Each structure stands twice: as C-alpha cells, then as structure tokens.
Amino acid sequence: MDYEESVAAHYGSGGVLERLLAVVRRAGADPGNFTPEDLGGADQLHIGGRAATSRVAERAGIGAGTRVLDIGSGLGGVARHLAAEFGATVHGVDLTPEFVAAATALTQRTGLAGPVEFTQGSALDLPFPRGTFDAAVVIHVGMNVRDKDRLFAEAARVLRPGGVLAVYDIMLLGGDVEAYPLPWAATAETSFPQPPLAYSDALGQAGLEVDREAKPLAEGIEFLERVRDGAGPAGLDGPAMANLLDAFRAGLLAPVEMYARRP
Ligand SMILES: C[S@@+](CC[C@H](N)C(=O)[O-])C[C@H]1O[C@@H](n2cnc3c(N)ncnc32)[C@H](O)[C@@H]1O
C-alpha cells in the first residue's frame, strides 16, 4: 500500500454516512432532506468547525460567485458551508472514496448539489486545467501530505492570476510529535506536520505570495476541551483527541492559518 492508500484507509473505515445521518436524526430532522446546520458541525473535520470555516472564507475574500477548489474536502462540510453561507461555487477533491461518496450524498440531501460537487482524486495531481479557480482552500489536509512543494504547486497551477490560497493546517511549532494516534494518522507513517516556515517556503516555491499568517492556538485548546465530552467532528476518537490536546498544551502543535496569492 502506498502512503496515499494508507491515508484513504485511515479516513474511510466504513459507515461514515450512516453515522452522519444518525446525527441528523438526533437533531430531529428528516435524513432525506435536511439543512447543513442539522449536522451540528460533525461534517467539519477541523478545529473550530463552522466558525473557523467562516473566518477562513472572510479572510480569503470568498463571496457570491467565487469559484472555490476545496482540496481535501472530507465529508464536504466546508464546501457546503461556503456555498450556503457565502454563495460560492465549490468543487471538492479528496483522496478517500468513502468520504467523496458521503460528501456527495449529504450535499444532495441538503439541496446544494448545484453549486457543490466532489471528485475523488489527489491534491498532488489535481484534475483541473490551469487557472480554473478564484480561490482554493486546504483545511487540515497538509498534515497528511509529505510533498508540500507539490501540494502548493498544484494549487497555484489551478488558481487564476490574483487567486487566493487559504491554508488552515495543524503545524509543528517545536520538537517532534511522538504520541500517536492523532486525528489524521494512526502512526507517524502518514503524518507530516511541518513548521510554518516550511509552509511559507513551499508556498513561495510555488510562486505564491504569502500575505497573512495567524495562529488561533487558544481556540484550538478551547475547541478540543469543548468537544471532548459533547458533539464534535465525526470520527474524532478519545485517544487521538487526547494526544492532540496534549500536543497543543505543550506548544508542540498548533492550528495555523496562512493566506497566499497568485501574482
Ligand atoms: C482532517 S480531514 C479534513 C477534511 C476537510 N478539509 C474539513 O476540514 O472538514 C483531511 C482530509 O484530507 C484528505 N486528504 C489527505 N491527503 C490527501 C491528498 N493527498 N489528496 C486529497 N485529499 C487528501 C483525506 O482523505 C481527508 O478527507
């Protein structure tokens, strides 16, 4: 199994759509026809949930009619939020077949299948021509990607001149990560957290200009403490969440946002 197959196997462990539809039922909504809010943030697989997605959208200048590529689109929560709340048209690409199928089914059931679609594929070989998108987002995906130069070169290729790339990943602030599992990987074999400097270097290598960086670390700790005992992103199990919280508190890892523009 190559490492991309191992990443897809980690995420696509079966039954994800049923788990999400159970969330909808518990919210008292019809699992055949519901709103993105009825998923209660379970479809947003990143620190900060929908509030963080809104912040990224605002900082990236995403609005009505913006053509957005969602790289590593997961269960489609980000894509649906950008379409429903910001009026964007969104194409999601993800490595994990089960996630692409679940994202598509959830999107059909929320009536967003017009502006939102998904394709199975790799961030390292995006199935789009040069200059297709006004904006691209990479949200909690880079931790699974060894070759960040290639990741950002591909993102830069599909952005139009003036297009914006928003990156919101968990990055390495010090030392080495030793305690696994983490939410994105069961072992170090598929885990590649990197320091912000490695990200800005890779963005620069791709010909992008970095114009903003932010570290919502306090929000990361507070978010994990809040979801520990209640509803949170789908598939966030106890040991992975506990290890991530420890790493945040120790200052080893932190959620970091970066915004870059194609000149
Ligand atoms: C933690 S989830 C984040 C999903 C989504 N961005 C969100 O915030 O809800 C990471 C996702 O990245 C996908 N992924 C990891 N490596 C990838 C790659 N090389 N190409 C495409 N998708 C990838 C995984 O399949 C998974 O769905």
JSON list of C-alpha atoms in Angstrom, two decimals, residues 45 47 182-184 223-224 227-228 232-242 244:
[
{"chain": "A", "resi": 45, "resn": "LEU", "atom": "CA", "xyz": [-13.20, 17.86, 10.30]},
{"chain": "A", "resi": 47, "resn": "ILE", "atom": "CA", "xyz": [-10.50, 22.80, 14.75]},
{"chain": "A", "resi": 182, "resn": "LEU", "atom": "CA", "xyz": [-3.60, 11.74, 16.17]},
{"chain": "A", "resi": 183, "resn": "PRO", "atom": "CA", "xyz": [-6.88, 12.55, 14.41]},
{"chain": "A", "resi": 184, "resn": "TRP", "atom": "CA", "xyz": [-5.25, 12.47, 10.95]},
{"chain": "A", "resi": 223, "resn": "PHE", "atom": "CA", "xyz": [-12.39, 23.72, 20.94]},
{"chain": "A", "resi": 224, "resn": "LEU", "atom": "CA", "xyz": [-10.91, 20.34, 21.88]},
{"chain": "A", "resi": 227, "resn": "VAL", "atom": "CA", "xyz": [-15.90, 18.73, 22.07]},
{"chain": "A", "resi": 228, "resn": "ARG", "atom": "CA", "xyz": [-14.22, 16.22, 24.37]},
{"chain": "A", "resi": 232, "resn": "GLY", "atom": "CA", "xyz": [-17.67, 17.19, 17.60]},
{"chain": "A", "resi": 233, "resn": "PRO", "atom": "CA", "xyz": [-16.25, 16.30, 14.22]},
{"chain": "A", "resi": 234, "resn": "ALA", "atom": "CA", "xyz": [-17.10, 12.80, 13.02]},
{"chain": "A", "resi": 235, "resn": "GLY", "atom": "CA", "xyz": [-14.51, 10.15, 13.81]},
{"chain": "A", "resi": 236, "resn": "LEU", "atom": "CA", "xyz": [-12.59, 12.14, 16.44]},
{"chain": "A", "resi": 237, "resn": "ASP", "atom": "CA", "xyz": [-11.93, 9.34, 18.90]},
{"chain": "A", "resi": 238, "resn": "GLY", "atom": "CA", "xyz": [-10.82, 9.68, 22.52]},
{"chain": "A", "resi": 239, "resn": "PRO", "atom": "CA", "xyz": [-7.10, 8.79, 22.36]},
{"chain": "A", "resi": 240, "resn": "ALA", "atom": "CA", "xyz": [-6.48, 10.84, 19.19]},
{"chain": "A", "resi": 241, "resn": "MET", "atom": "CA", "xyz": [-8.20, 13.87, 20.67]},
{"chain": "A", "resi": 242, "resn": "ALA", "atom": "CA", "xyz": [-6.37, 13.50, 24.00]},
{"chain": "A", "resi": 244, "resn": "LEU", "atom": "CA", "xyz": [-3.76, 16.36, 20.13]}
]
